[in-house]
Amino acid sequence: MKIWYPLFIIMVSALGFYSFNSESNSSLIRQDDVVTTFAIEHLVNEIYYFPSNKPGVSETEFQPLERFDLIFVGYDLNAKHVVENTLDLARSIPGVYTHMLAYIGKDADGFAYAVEMNSDKNKSFSIGVNGIEVGGRLYVYCLGSDYGSKECPQDNYIYGIESYDYMWAKRLKPELRIQLKHSEKQLIKTIKEDLLNAHPFQLQFDLSLETTVNKKIPIVDDGRQNGSDCTTYFISLFEEIASVCLDDIRMNAKAWEAYYLNDPIGQQAIIPKEYNPFNSENIYIMEMLKHSGYFAVDNQPRKTNCTDRREVHGITTPDLVFNSPSLVDIDPVGL
């Protein structure tokens, strides 16, 4: 007993030293490590005070974000500063909010990070067997420090959220959040793998040379199998890894068509000439549907890993997710 007791003390001390140094090493990570090696597993999981504002409100408020809270952003389409290319993109996505990110943690300097799916700067695309393939991938994005008091040391992002007119965050409701936390390590591990592998961007509908013949525009919902857009990445990630599913977040082909045919903003939506497989001109989606005979086709229902084993089909959008009953508000705090 006298021999083993000192040995036990030494072992416990060694484990404590290792644990302490592991935490210290984690806290040493800085922006360069995050954006070059994607070492997101070392980000500190702590509250980030996010500068936000609602549509039509200029006053900035500060929301206390926790890991995997979702950030929604959008443009005021009547604002003079919104350039035409931005309008093209914003009009083609139904709803007030047209892009979505997820907060994942802070580095040693207190800078916060999110991950997002986005298209690339050059708007590259190709037309293959599977239709249009748009250049883009999963990015890790530096949001800045608490309350927006400091900008990130490196600001080399293609699209900055500061270019949006409004941004607001929401959180999974408590029971879903608890369920998500059980898979937190696996979620971070999967996101890192997707960053390292440049998980590709994928549109939620298929336009191909075959479309010009049969006039069909199939809706695409295959999880993360062949790529994702800004919404489907997180929705599918939560479904596949954590068995967490959100309610009322998809629109079917009929609702998708109705947006472009009947909504005043949707009627202005175009397929930019850079992505047009038919010719080298901008084309109004409304004209394709109303006068040229094209029509959307629902995808086959897809089985999920959700707790209730539900089947899903249709297109997800940031605005539908924002308004889902599966999310709750994050009350802002004062300075």
CSV table of C-alpha atoms in Angstrom, one decimal:
chain,number,residue,atom,x,y,z
A,1,MET,CA,0.0,0.0,0.0
A,2,LYS,CA,2.9,2.4,0.9
A,3,ILE,CA,4.4,1.6,-2.5
A,4,TRP,CA,1.3,2.1,-4.6
A,5,TYR,CA,0.0,5.3,-2.9
A,6,PRO,CA,3.0,7.5,-4.1
A,7,LEU,CA,2.7,5.9,-7.5
A,8,PHE,CA,-1.0,6.8,-7.6
A,9,ILE,CA,-0.3,10.4,-6.6
A,10,ILE,CA,2.3,10.7,-9.4
A,11,MET,CA,-0.1,9.2,-12.0
A,12,VAL,CA,-2.9,11.6,-11.0
A,13,SER,CA,-0.5,14.6,-11.1
A,14,ALA,CA,0.7,13.6,-14.5
A,15,LEU,CA,-2.9,13.3,-15.8
A,16,GLY,CA,-3.7,16.7,-14.3
A,17,PHE,CA,-0.6,18.2,-16.0
A,18,TYR,CA,-1.6,16.6,-19.3
A,19,SER,CA,-5.2,17.9,-19.0
A,20,PHE,CA,-4.0,21.4,-18.1
A,21,ASN,CA,-1.6,21.5,-21.0
A,22,SER,CA,-4.3,20.2,-23.4
A,23,GLU,CA,-6.6,23.0,-22.4
A,24,SER,CA,-3.7,25.5,-22.6
A,25,ASN,CA,-2.8,24.3,-26.1
A,26,SER,CA,-6.4,24.6,-27.2
A,27,SER,CA,-6.5,28.2,-26.0
A,28,LEU,CA,-3.4,29.1,-28.0
A,29,ILE,CA,-5.2,28.8,-31.4
A,30,ARG,CA,-5.4,31.9,-33.5
A,31,GLN,CA,-7.0,33.0,-36.7
A,32,ASP,CA,-4.2,31.7,-39.0
A,33,ASP,CA,-4.6,28.2,-37.5
A,34,VAL,CA,-8.3,28.3,-37.9
A,35,VAL,CA,-8.3,29.4,-41.6
A,36,THR,CA,-5.3,27.4,-42.8
A,37,THR,CA,-5.4,24.1,-40.9
A,38,PHE,CA,-9.1,24.3,-39.9
A,39,ALA,CA,-8.2,23.4,-36.3
A,40,ILE,CA,-11.8,24.2,-35.2
A,41,GLU,CA,-11.7,21.5,-32.5
A,42,HIS,CA,-9.5,23.9,-30.5
A,43,LEU,CA,-11.9,26.8,-30.6
A,44,VAL,CA,-13.3,27.7,-27.1
A,45,ASN,CA,-17.0,27.0,-26.7
A,46,GLU,CA,-18.1,30.2,-25.0
A,47,ILE,CA,-20.7,32.9,-25.5
A,48,TYR,CA,-20.1,35.4,-28.3
A,49,TYR,CA,-21.9,38.8,-28.1
A,50,PHE,CA,-23.1,39.1,-31.7
A,51,PRO,CA,-23.9,42.6,-33.2
A,52,SER,CA,-27.3,42.2,-34.9
A,53,ASN,CA,-30.2,44.1,-36.2
A,54,LYS,CA,-33.6,43.2,-37.5
A,55,PRO,CA,-35.0,44.1,-40.9
A,56,GLY,CA,-36.0,47.8,-41.1
A,57,VAL,CA,-34.2,48.5,-37.8
A,58,SER,CA,-31.0,50.4,-37.9
A,59,GLU,CA,-30.2,50.1,-34.1
A,60,THR,CA,-27.6,47.4,-33.3
A,61,GLU,CA,-28.4,44.9,-30.6
A,62,PHE,CA,-26.2,42.3,-29.1
A,63,GLN,CA,-27.3,38.6,-28.9
A,64,PRO,CA,-25.3,36.1,-26.7
A,65,LEU,CA,-24.6,33.2,-29.0
A,66,GLU,CA,-23.7,29.7,-28.0
A,67,ARG,CA,-22.2,27.0,-30.2
A,68,PHE,CA,-24.4,26.0,-33.1
A,69,ASP,CA,-26.7,28.9,-32.9
A,70,LEU,CA,-27.8,29.9,-36.4
A,71,ILE,CA,-27.2,33.3,-37.9
A,72,PHE,CA,-29.5,34.5,-40.6
A,73,VAL,CA,-28.8,37.5,-42.9
A,74,GLY,CA,-30.5,39.3,-45.8
A,75,TYR,CA,-30.6,42.4,-48.0
A,76,ASP,CA,-32.9,45.3,-48.3
A,77,LEU,CA,-33.7,45.0,-52.0
A,78,ASN,CA,-34.7,48.6,-52.1
A,79,ALA,CA,-31.4,49.9,-50.8
A,80,LYS,CA,-29.4,51.9,-53.3
A,81,HIS,CA,-26.1,50.3,-52.3
A,82,VAL,CA,-27.2,46.8,-53.3
A,83,VAL,CA,-25.5,46.0,-56.5
A,84,GLU,CA,-27.2,44.2,-59.3
A,85,ASN,CA,-25.3,40.9,-58.8
A,86,THR,CA,-26.4,40.8,-55.2
A,87,LEU,CA,-29.9,41.5,-56.2
A,88,ASP,CA,-29.8,38.6,-58.7
A,89,LEU,CA,-28.8,36.2,-55.9
A,90,ALA,CA,-31.1,37.6,-53.2
A,91,ARG,CA,-34.2,37.6,-55.4
A,92,SER,CA,-33.7,34.0,-56.4
A,93,ILE,CA,-33.9,32.8,-52.8
A,94,PRO,CA,-37.5,33.0,-51.3
A,95,GLY,CA,-37.9,34.9,-48.1
A,96,VAL,CA,-36.6,37.8,-46.1
A,97,TYR,CA,-33.4,36.0,-45.0
A,98,THR,CA,-31.3,34.6,-47.9
A,99,HIS,CA,-28.2,33.2,-46.2
A,100,MET,CA,-27.4,31.2,-43.1
A,101,LEU,CA,-24.3,30.5,-41.0
A,102,ALA,CA,-23.6,28.6,-37.7
A,103,TYR,CA,-21.5,30.0,-34.8
A,104,ILE,CA,-18.9,27.4,-33.5
A,105,GLY,CA,-16.6,29.1,-31.0
A,106,LYS,CA,-13.7,31.6,-30.2
A,107,ASP,CA,-9.9,31.6,-30.6
A,108,ALA,CA,-7.3,32.7,-28.0
A,109,ASP,CA,-7.7,36.3,-29.0
A,110,GLY,CA,-11.5,36.3,-28.4
A,111,PHE,CA,-12.4,36.3,-32.1
A,112,ALA,CA,-15.5,34.4,-33.0
A,113,TYR,CA,-16.0,32.0,-35.9
A,114,ALA,CA,-18.9,30.6,-37.9
A,115,VAL,CA,-19.0,28.1,-40.8
A,116,GLU,CA,-21.0,28.6,-44.0
A,117,MET,CA,-21.5,27.2,-47.5
A,118,ASN,CA,-21.0,29.7,-50.2
A,119,SER,CA,-20.2,30.0,-53.9
A,120,ASP,CA,-16.7,31.1,-55.0
A,121,LYS,CA,-15.6,34.5,-56.1
A,122,ASN,CA,-15.3,33.7,-59.8
A,123,LYS,CA,-18.8,32.3,-60.1
A,124,SER,CA,-17.3,29.3,-61.8
A,125,PHE,CA,-19.6,26.6,-63.0
A,126,SER,CA,-19.7,23.6,-65.4
A,127,ILE,CA,-22.4,21.6,-67.1
A,128,GLY,CA,-22.0,17.9,-66.8
A,129,VAL,CA,-24.0,14.7,-66.5
A,130,ASN,CA,-25.5,15.9,-63.2
A,131,GLY,CA,-26.4,19.3,-64.6
A,132,ILE,CA,-24.9,22.6,-63.4
A,133,GLU,CA,-22.1,22.4,-60.9
A,134,VAL,CA,-21.4,25.7,-59.2
A,135,GLY,CA,-18.0,26.5,-57.8
A,136,GLY,CA,-18.1,26.9,-54.0
A,137,ARG,CA,-17.4,25.1,-50.8
A,138,LEU,CA,-17.7,25.1,-47.0
A,139,TYR,CA,-15.8,28.0,-45.4
A,140,VAL,CA,-14.9,29.0,-41.9
A,141,TYR,CA,-15.6,32.6,-41.3
A,142,CYS,CA,-14.2,35.0,-38.7
A,143,LEU,CA,-17.0,37.1,-37.2
A,144,GLY,CA,-15.0,39.5,-35.1
A,145,SER,CA,-14.8,40.1,-31.3
A,146,ASP,CA,-17.6,40.6,-28.8
A,147,TYR,CA,-19.9,43.6,-29.5
A,148,GLY,CA,-18.0,44.1,-32.8
A,149,SER,CA,-15.3,46.0,-30.9
A,150,LYS,CA,-12.4,44.5,-33.0
A,151,GLU,CA,-12.3,43.3,-36.6
A,152,CYS,CA,-10.5,40.1,-37.5
A,153,PRO,CA,-6.8,40.4,-38.2
A,154,GLN,CA,-7.3,38.8,-41.6
A,155,ASP,CA,-10.2,39.9,-43.7
A,156,ASN,CA,-9.8,37.8,-46.8
A,157,TYR,CA,-13.3,36.6,-47.2
A,158,ILE,CA,-15.1,36.6,-50.5
A,159,TYR,CA,-18.4,37.7,-49.0
A,160,GLY,CA,-18.6,39.5,-45.7
A,161,ILE,CA,-21.7,39.5,-43.6
A,162,GLU,CA,-21.1,43.2,-43.0
A,163,SER,CA,-22.3,43.6,-46.6
A,164,TYR,CA,-25.8,42.5,-45.5
A,165,ASP,CA,-28.5,45.0,-44.3
A,166,TYR,CA,-29.7,42.9,-41.5
A,167,MET,CA,-28.8,39.9,-39.5
A,168,TRP,CA,-30.4,38.0,-36.6
A,169,ALA,CA,-29.6,34.8,-34.8
A,170,LYS,CA,-31.8,32.0,-33.4
A,171,ARG,CA,-31.3,28.9,-31.3
A,172,LEU,CA,-32.7,25.4,-31.3
A,173,LYS,CA,-35.5,25.0,-28.8
A,174,PRO,CA,-34.2,23.5,-25.5
A,175,GLU,CA,-35.0,19.8,-26.0
A,176,LEU,CA,-33.4,19.8,-29.5
A,177,ARG,CA,-30.4,21.7,-28.2
A,178,ILE,CA,-29.8,19.1,-25.5
A,179,GLN,CA,-30.0,16.4,-28.1
A,180,LEU,CA,-27.6,18.2,-30.3
A,181,LYS,CA,-25.1,18.7,-27.5
A,182,HIS,CA,-24.8,14.9,-27.1
A,183,SER,CA,-23.2,14.8,-30.6
A,184,GLU,CA,-21.2,18.0,-30.3
A,185,LYS,CA,-17.7,16.4,-30.7
A,186,GLN,CA,-18.8,14.4,-33.8
A,187,LEU,CA,-20.4,17.4,-35.3
A,188,ILE,CA,-17.2,19.4,-35.0
A,189,LYS,CA,-15.2,16.5,-36.3
A,190,THR,CA,-17.4,16.2,-39.3
A,191,ILE,CA,-17.3,19.9,-40.0
A,192,LYS,CA,-13.5,19.8,-39.9
A,193,GLU,CA,-13.4,16.9,-42.3
A,194,ASP,CA,-15.7,18.8,-44.7
A,195,LEU,CA,-13.5,21.9,-44.5
A,196,LEU,CA,-10.4,19.8,-45.2
A,197,ASN,CA,-12.2,18.1,-48.1
A,198,ALA,CA,-13.6,21.3,-49.5
A,199,HIS,CA,-17.2,20.0,-49.2
A,200,PRO,CA,-18.7,21.3,-52.5
A,201,PHE,CA,-21.6,23.7,-53.2
A,202,GLN,CA,-24.7,22.3,-54.7
A,203,LEU,CA,-27.9,24.0,-56.0
A,204,GLN,CA,-31.2,22.7,-54.7
A,205,PHE,CA,-32.6,22.3,-58.2
A,206,ASP,CA,-31.1,20.7,-61.3
A,207,LEU,CA,-30.7,22.5,-64.6
A,208,SER,CA,-29.0,20.5,-67.3
A,209,LEU,CA,-29.0,20.1,-71.1
A,210,GLU,CA,-31.7,17.5,-70.7
A,211,THR,CA,-33.9,20.2,-69.1
A,212,THR,CA,-34.1,21.9,-72.5
A,213,VAL,CA,-35.7,18.8,-73.9
A,214,ASN,CA,-38.1,17.6,-71.2
A,215,LYS,CA,-38.7,21.0,-69.5
A,216,LYS,CA,-38.4,19.4,-66.1
A,217,ILE,CA,-36.5,21.2,-63.3
A,218,PRO,CA,-36.0,18.5,-60.6
A,219,ILE,CA,-35.7,19.5,-57.0
A,220,VAL,CA,-32.6,18.2,-55.3
A,221,ASP,CA,-32.6,17.0,-51.7
A,222,ASP,CA,-29.9,14.3,-51.2
A,223,GLY,CA,-28.6,15.4,-47.8
A,224,ARG,CA,-24.9,16.1,-47.9
A,225,GLN,CA,-24.2,13.3,-50.4
A,226,ASN,CA,-23.2,15.4,-53.4
A,227,GLY,CA,-22.7,18.8,-51.8
A,228,SER,CA,-24.9,21.4,-50.1
A,229,ASP,CA,-26.0,25.0,-50.1
A,230,CYS,CA,-26.0,27.3,-47.1
A,231,THR,CA,-29.2,25.8,-45.6
A,232,THR,CA,-29.1,22.1,-46.5
A,233,TYR,CA,-25.6,21.7,-45.1
A,234,PHE,CA,-26.6,22.4,-41.5
A,235,ILE,CA,-30.1,20.8,-41.7
A,236,SER,CA,-28.6,17.6,-43.1
A,237,LEU,CA,-25.6,17.7,-40.7
A,238,PHE,CA,-28.0,17.9,-37.7
A,239,GLU,CA,-30.2,15.2,-39.1
A,240,GLU,CA,-27.4,12.7,-40.0
A,241,ILE,CA,-25.1,13.2,-37.0
A,242,ALA,CA,-27.4,14.2,-34.1
A,243,SER,CA,-30.8,12.8,-35.3
A,244,VAL,CA,-32.1,16.4,-34.8
A,245,CYS,CA,-34.8,17.4,-37.3
A,246,LEU,CA,-36.5,20.8,-37.6
A,247,ASP,CA,-40.2,21.2,-38.5
A,248,ASP,CA,-41.7,23.2,-41.3
A,249,ILE,CA,-38.5,24.0,-43.2
A,250,ARG,CA,-39.1,22.7,-46.7
A,251,MET,CA,-41.2,23.8,-49.7
A,252,ASN,CA,-42.3,21.5,-52.4
A,253,ALA,CA,-42.2,22.0,-56.1
A,254,LYS,CA,-45.6,23.7,-56.2
A,255,ALA,CA,-44.7,26.3,-53.6
A,256,TRP,CA,-41.3,26.8,-55.3
A,257,GLU,CA,-43.0,27.7,-58.6
A,258,ALA,CA,-45.6,29.9,-56.8
A,259,TYR,CA,-42.8,32.1,-55.4
A,260,TYR,CA,-41.4,32.9,-58.9
A,261,LEU,CA,-44.9,33.2,-60.5
A,262,ASN,CA,-46.7,35.3,-57.9
A,263,ASP,CA,-44.3,37.0,-55.5
A,264,PRO,CA,-43.3,40.5,-56.6
A,265,ILE,CA,-39.7,39.9,-55.6
A,266,GLY,CA,-39.7,36.3,-57.0
A,267,GLN,CA,-41.0,37.6,-60.3
A,268,GLN,CA,-37.7,39.6,-60.7
A,269,ALA,CA,-35.5,36.6,-60.0
A,270,ILE,CA,-33.2,35.6,-62.8
A,271,ILE,CA,-30.7,32.9,-63.6
A,272,PRO,CA,-27.6,35.0,-64.2
A,273,LYS,CA,-25.9,34.5,-67.6
A,274,GLU,CA,-22.9,33.1,-65.7
A,275,TYR,CA,-25.0,30.1,-64.7
A,276,ASN,CA,-27.4,29.9,-67.6
A,277,PRO,CA,-27.0,26.5,-69.4
A,278,PHE,CA,-29.3,27.5,-72.2
A,279,ASN,CA,-27.6,30.6,-73.6
A,280,SER,CA,-25.3,33.5,-72.6
A,281,GLU,CA,-28.1,35.8,-71.4
A,282,ASN,CA,-29.8,36.5,-68.1
A,283,ILE,CA,-33.1,34.6,-67.9
A,284,TYR,CA,-36.2,35.3,-65.7
A,285,ILE,CA,-37.3,32.2,-63.9
A,286,MET,CA,-40.9,33.4,-64.1
A,287,GLU,CA,-40.6,33.5,-67.9
A,288,MET,CA,-39.3,29.9,-67.9
A,289,LEU,CA,-42.2,28.7,-65.9
A,290,LYS,CA,-45.0,30.8,-67.3
A,291,HIS,CA,-44.2,31.1,-71.0
A,292,SER,CA,-41.6,28.5,-71.9
A,293,GLY,CA,-43.2,25.4,-70.4
A,294,TYR,CA,-40.7,24.5,-67.7
A,295,PHE,CA,-42.0,23.1,-64.5
A,296,ALA,CA,-40.5,21.9,-61.1
A,297,VAL,CA,-40.6,18.3,-60.1
A,298,ASP,CA,-40.6,17.1,-56.5
A,299,ASN,CA,-37.8,14.7,-55.5
A,300,GLN,CA,-38.6,11.3,-54.0
A,301,PRO,CA,-39.1,11.4,-50.2
A,302,ARG,CA,-35.8,10.7,-48.4
A,303,LYS,CA,-35.4,8.8,-45.2
A,304,THR,CA,-33.7,10.6,-42.4
A,305,ASN,CA,-31.9,9.6,-39.2
A,306,CYS,CA,-34.4,11.7,-37.2
A,307,THR,CA,-35.6,10.4,-33.9
A,308,ASP,CA,-39.1,9.9,-35.4
A,309,ARG,CA,-37.6,8.3,-38.6
A,310,ARG,CA,-39.5,10.8,-40.7
A,311,GLU,CA,-39.2,11.0,-44.5
A,312,VAL,CA,-38.6,14.5,-46.1
A,313,HIS,CA,-38.7,16.1,-49.5
A,314,GLY,CA,-38.5,19.6,-50.9
A,315,ILE,CA,-36.3,22.6,-50.8
A,316,THR,CA,-35.0,24.2,-47.5
A,317,THR,CA,-34.5,28.0,-47.3
A,318,PRO,CA,-32.9,30.2,-44.7
A,319,ASP,CA,-36.2,32.0,-44.2
A,320,LEU,CA,-38.2,28.8,-43.6
A,321,VAL,CA,-35.6,27.7,-41.1
A,322,PHE,CA,-35.7,31.1,-39.4
A,323,ASN,CA,-39.5,30.8,-38.9
A,324,SER,CA,-39.5,27.2,-37.9
A,325,PRO,CA,-41.2,26.3,-34.6
A,326,SER,CA,-38.1,24.3,-33.8
A,327,LEU,CA,-36.1,27.5,-33.2
A,328,VAL,CA,-36.5,30.1,-30.4
A,329,ASP,CA,-35.5,33.7,-30.1
A,330,ILE,CA,-32.2,34.8,-28.4
A,331,ASP,CA,-32.9,37.8,-26.3
A,332,PRO,CA,-30.4,40.6,-26.8
A,333,VAL,CA,-28.4,42.0,-23.9
A,334,GLY,CA,-27.2,45.6,-23.1
A,335,LEU,CA,-23.6,46.8,-23.2
